[in-house]
Amino acid sequence: MLGRPQEFRPKRFLNSDIDVKGLLIPFGGGKRGCPGSTFAIMVNELALPRIVHKFNFAFKTLESLFLGNHLS
């Protein structure tokens, strides 16, 4: 189908009618699915709350936004 698959020729996909949007399954599925997928999903769910917890976020006041005080 692709002809010479071992060669790096990215232009061969320019006129392709294959649509891969929404088809990414990062951990596979079925019997041959990734055994660590549950662990990876749990780690990802913990990463964002930890980052938010460790950093101090500050927001500009409405007055400084509307008055154009960009030095604060």
N, CA and C atoms as an extended XYZ file, in Angstrom:
216
Properties=species:S:1:pos:R:3:atomname:S:1:resname:S:1:resid:I:1 pbc="F F F"
N         0.822       -1.200        0.000 N   MET     1
C         0.000        0.000        0.000 CA  MET     1
C         0.861        1.257        0.000 C   MET     1
N         1.850        1.316        0.883 N   LEU     2
C         2.650        2.525        0.974 CA  LEU     2
C         3.896        2.463        0.103 C   LEU     2
N         4.330        1.291       -0.302 N   GLY     3
C         5.502        1.190       -1.155 CA  GLY     3
C         6.760        1.676       -0.463 C   GLY     3
N         7.743        0.850       -0.324 N   ARG     4
C         9.011        1.145        0.349 CA  ARG     4
C         8.779        1.740        1.741 C   ARG     4
N         8.169        0.997        2.657 N   PRO     5
C         7.827        1.543        3.974 CA  PRO     5
C         9.035        1.870        4.845 C   PRO     5
N        10.210        1.335        4.526 N   GLN     6
C        11.393        1.592        5.344 CA  GLN     6
C        12.021        2.952        5.053 C   GLN     6
N        11.642        3.596        3.969 N   GLU     7
C        12.203        4.898        3.610 CA  GLU     7
C        11.393        6.018        4.249 C   GLU     7
N        12.095        7.093        4.621 N   PHE     8
C        11.434        8.268        5.184 CA  PHE     8
C        10.988        9.165        4.041 C   PHE     8
N         9.722        9.121        3.738 N   ARG     9
C         9.141        9.940        2.682 CA  ARG     9
C         7.808       10.497        3.169 C   ARG     9
N         7.810       11.573        3.971 N   PRO    10
C         6.550       12.082        4.518 CA  PRO    10
C         5.584       12.613        3.463 C   PRO    10
N         6.067       12.954        2.276 N   LYS    11
C         5.178       13.490        1.239 CA  LYS    11
C         4.181       12.452        0.741 C   LYS    11
N         4.454       11.167        0.995 N   ARG    12
C         3.541       10.133        0.510 CA  ARG    12
C         2.177       10.198        1.185 C   ARG    12
N         2.080       10.908        2.320 N   PHE    13
C         0.810       11.013        3.035 CA  PHE    13
C         0.013       12.261        2.654 C   PHE    13
N         0.573       13.125        1.812 N   LEU    14
C        -0.117       14.370        1.467 CA  LEU    14
C        -1.428       14.121        0.731 C   LEU    14
N        -1.451       13.210       -0.190 N   ASN    15
C        -2.662       12.940       -0.974 CA  ASN    15
C        -3.413       11.715       -0.474 C   ASN    15
N        -3.184       11.347        0.763 N   SER    16
C        -3.817       10.164        1.324 CA  SER    16
C        -5.244       10.484        1.759 C   SER    16
N        -6.154        9.549        1.554 N   ASP    17
C        -7.537        9.742        1.978 CA  ASP    17
C        -7.803        9.105        3.337 C   ASP    17
N        -6.743        8.786        4.075 N   ILE    18
C        -6.876        8.187        5.398 CA  ILE    18
C        -7.092        9.294        6.422 C   ILE    18
N        -8.133        9.185        7.230 N   ASP    19
C        -8.424       10.159        8.281 CA  ASP    19
C        -8.155        9.497        9.625 C   ASP    19
N        -7.210       10.042       10.376 N   VAL    20
C        -6.845        9.419       11.652 CA  VAL    20
C        -7.372       10.199       12.850 C   VAL    20
N        -8.178       11.203       12.642 N   LYS    21
C        -8.706       11.981       13.763 CA  LYS    21
C        -9.619       11.114       14.616 C   LYS    21
N        -9.364       11.119       15.913 N   GLY    22
C       -10.179       10.356       16.834 CA  GLY    22
C        -9.873        8.873       16.858 C   GLY    22
N        -8.822        8.452       16.190 N   LEU    23
C        -8.499        7.033       16.132 CA  LEU    23
C        -7.323        6.652       17.016 C   LEU    23
N        -6.753        7.597       17.747 N   LEU    24
C        -5.607        7.299       18.598 CA  LEU    24
C        -6.062        6.543       19.838 C   LEU    24
N        -5.528        5.370       20.030 N   ILE    25
C        -5.787        4.577       21.231 CA  ILE    25
C        -4.426        4.355       21.875 C   ILE    25
N        -3.997        5.234       22.784 N   PRO    26
C        -2.616        5.204       23.266 CA  PRO    26
C        -2.218        3.943       24.017 C   PRO    26
N        -3.149        3.240       24.644 N   PHE    27
C        -2.799        2.058       25.421 CA  PHE    27
C        -3.259        0.764       24.771 C   PHE    27
N        -3.746        0.839       23.570 N   GLY    28
C        -4.244       -0.365       22.915 CA  GLY    28
C        -5.555       -0.811       23.542 C   GLY    28
N        -5.945       -2.007       23.270 N   GLY    29
C        -7.185       -2.505       23.839 CA  GLY    29
C        -7.279       -4.005       23.723 C   GLY    29
N        -8.256       -4.540       24.384 N   GLY    30
C        -8.467       -5.980       24.327 CA  GLY    30
C        -7.423       -6.755       25.111 C   GLY    30
N        -7.155       -7.962       24.657 N   LYS    31
C        -6.211       -8.833       25.361 CA  LYS    31
C        -4.786       -8.292       25.324 C   LYS    31
N        -4.468       -7.541       24.300 N   ARG    32
C        -3.106       -7.056       24.148 CA  ARG    32
C        -2.954       -5.607       24.595 C   ARG    32
N        -3.872       -5.127       25.396 N   GLY    33
C        -3.798       -3.767       25.897 CA  GLY    33
C        -2.655       -3.589       26.884 C   GLY    33
N        -2.280       -2.376       27.111 N   CYS    34
C        -1.166       -2.062       28.004 CA  CYS    34
C        -1.542       -2.403       29.446 C   CYS    34
N        -0.733       -3.212       30.134 N   PRO    35
C        -1.061       -3.549       31.521 CA  PRO    35
C        -0.882       -2.370       32.475 C   PRO    35
N        -0.140       -1.359       32.068 N   GLY    36
C         0.083       -0.211       32.937 CA  GLY    36
C        -0.842        0.953       32.664 C   GLY    36
N        -1.867        0.760       31.847 N   SER    37
C        -2.735        1.879       31.484 CA  SER    37
C        -3.494        2.426       32.684 C   SER    37
N        -3.959        1.577       33.569 N   THR    38
C        -4.679        2.047       34.755 CA  THR    38
C        -3.763        2.884       35.629 C   THR    38
N        -2.537        2.430       35.811 N   PHE    39
C        -1.568        3.180       36.604 CA  PHE    39
C        -1.254        4.522       35.948 C   PHE    39
N        -1.063        4.541       34.631 N   ALA    40
C        -0.743        5.778       33.929 CA  ALA    40
C        -1.877        6.785       34.039 C   ALA    40
N        -3.103        6.332       33.961 N   ILE    41
C        -4.245        7.237       34.081 CA  ILE    41
C        -4.324        7.811       35.490 C   ILE    41
N        -4.064        6.987       36.506 N   MET    42
C        -4.083        7.485       37.887 CA  MET    42
C        -2.976        8.505       38.121 C   MET    42
N        -1.793        8.263       37.571 N   VAL    43
C        -0.687        9.206       37.726 CA  VAL    43
C        -1.035       10.532       37.063 C   VAL    43
N        -1.647       10.485       35.880 N   ASN    44
C        -2.042       11.717       35.203 CA  ASN    44
C        -3.099       12.475       35.986 C   ASN    44
N        -4.005       11.769       36.637 N   GLU    45
C        -5.036       12.443       37.421 CA  GLU    45
C        -4.456       13.084       38.671 C   GLU    45
N        -3.325       12.606       39.151 N   LEU    46
C        -2.692       13.195       40.326 CA  LEU    46
C        -1.713       14.306       39.975 C   LEU    46
N        -1.232       14.351       38.758 N   ALA    47
C        -0.196       15.313       38.384 CA  ALA    47
C        -0.700       16.754       38.447 C   ALA    47
N        -1.828       17.052       37.841 N   LEU    48
C        -2.336       18.424       37.819 CA  LEU    48
C        -2.670       18.945       39.213 C   LEU    48
N        -3.378       18.199       40.055 N   PRO    49
C        -3.626       18.714       41.408 CA  PRO    49
C        -2.340       18.968       42.194 C   PRO    49
N        -1.324       18.150       41.999 N   ARG    50
C        -0.058       18.384       42.693 CA  ARG    50
C         0.617       19.651       42.222 C   ARG    50
N         0.596       19.885       40.929 N   ILE    51
C         1.196       21.108       40.394 CA  ILE    51
C         0.454       22.322       40.927 C   ILE    51
N        -0.862       22.276       40.922 N   VAL    52
C        -1.657       23.398       41.427 CA  VAL    52
C        -1.395       23.605       42.912 C   VAL    52
N        -1.229       22.531       43.658 N   HIS    53
C        -1.002       22.629       45.099 CA  HIS    53
C         0.370       23.222       45.423 C   HIS    53
N         1.384       22.922       44.626 N   LYS    54
C         2.757       23.337       44.925 CA  LYS    54
C         3.059       24.771       44.525 C   LYS    54
N         2.310       25.345       43.623 N   PHE    55
C         2.594       26.692       43.153 CA  PHE    55
C         1.615       27.682       43.757 C   PHE    55
N         2.079       28.909       43.912 N   ASN    56
C         1.217       30.002       44.365 CA  ASN    56
C         0.801       30.804       43.138 C   ASN    56
N        -0.452       30.763       42.825 N   PHE    57
C        -0.963       31.497       41.685 CA  PHE    57
C        -1.533       32.819       42.167 C   PHE    57
N        -1.231       33.882       41.444 N   ALA    58
C        -1.743       35.204       41.784 CA  ALA    58
C        -2.420       35.788       40.547 C   ALA    58
N        -3.518       36.449       40.779 N   PHE    59
C        -4.258       37.057       39.694 CA  PHE    59
C        -4.172       38.566       39.819 C   PHE    59
N        -4.167       39.240       38.683 N   LYS    60
C        -4.171       40.693       38.695 CA  LYS    60
C        -5.548       41.177       39.140 C   LYS    60
N        -5.552       42.326       39.783 N   THR    61
C        -6.829       42.900       40.204 CA  THR    61
C        -7.550       43.482       38.992 C   THR    61
N        -8.852       43.616       39.111 N   LEU    62
C        -9.629       44.180       38.009 CA  LEU    62
C        -9.233       45.621       37.730 C   LEU    62
N        -8.884       46.362       38.789 N   GLU    63
C        -8.497       47.756       38.596 CA  GLU    63
C        -7.247       47.860       37.733 C   GLU    63
N        -6.262       47.013       37.994 N   SER    64
C        -5.031       47.096       37.207 CA  SER    64
C        -5.271       46.665       35.757 C   SER    64
N        -6.220       45.784       35.542 N   LEU    65
C        -6.515       45.377       34.173 CA  LEU    65
C        -7.227       46.475       33.397 C   LEU    65
N        -8.186       47.143       34.044 N   PHE    66
C        -8.965       48.156       33.348 CA  PHE    66
C        -8.247       49.487       33.249 C   PHE    66
N        -7.371       49.806       34.194 N   LEU    67
C        -6.669       51.080       34.158 CA  LEU    67
C        -5.410       51.020       33.305 C   LEU    67
N        -5.034       49.849       32.873 N   GLY    68
C        -3.858       49.726       32.026 CA  GLY    68
C        -2.564       49.787       32.804 C   GLY    68
N        -2.603       49.499       34.088 N   ASN    69
C        -1.404       49.519       34.916 CA  ASN    69
C        -0.670       48.196       34.708 C   ASN    69
N         0.245       48.173       33.748 N   HIS    70
C         0.933       46.933       33.406 CA  HIS    70
C         2.227       46.768       34.190 C   HIS    70
N         2.547       47.673       35.084 N   LEU    71
C         3.791       47.586       35.833 CA  LEU    71
C         3.650       46.764       37.096 C   LEU    71
N         2.429       46.396       37.477 N   SER    72
C         2.269       45.643       38.718 CA  SER    72
C         2.468       44.175       38.504 C   SER    72
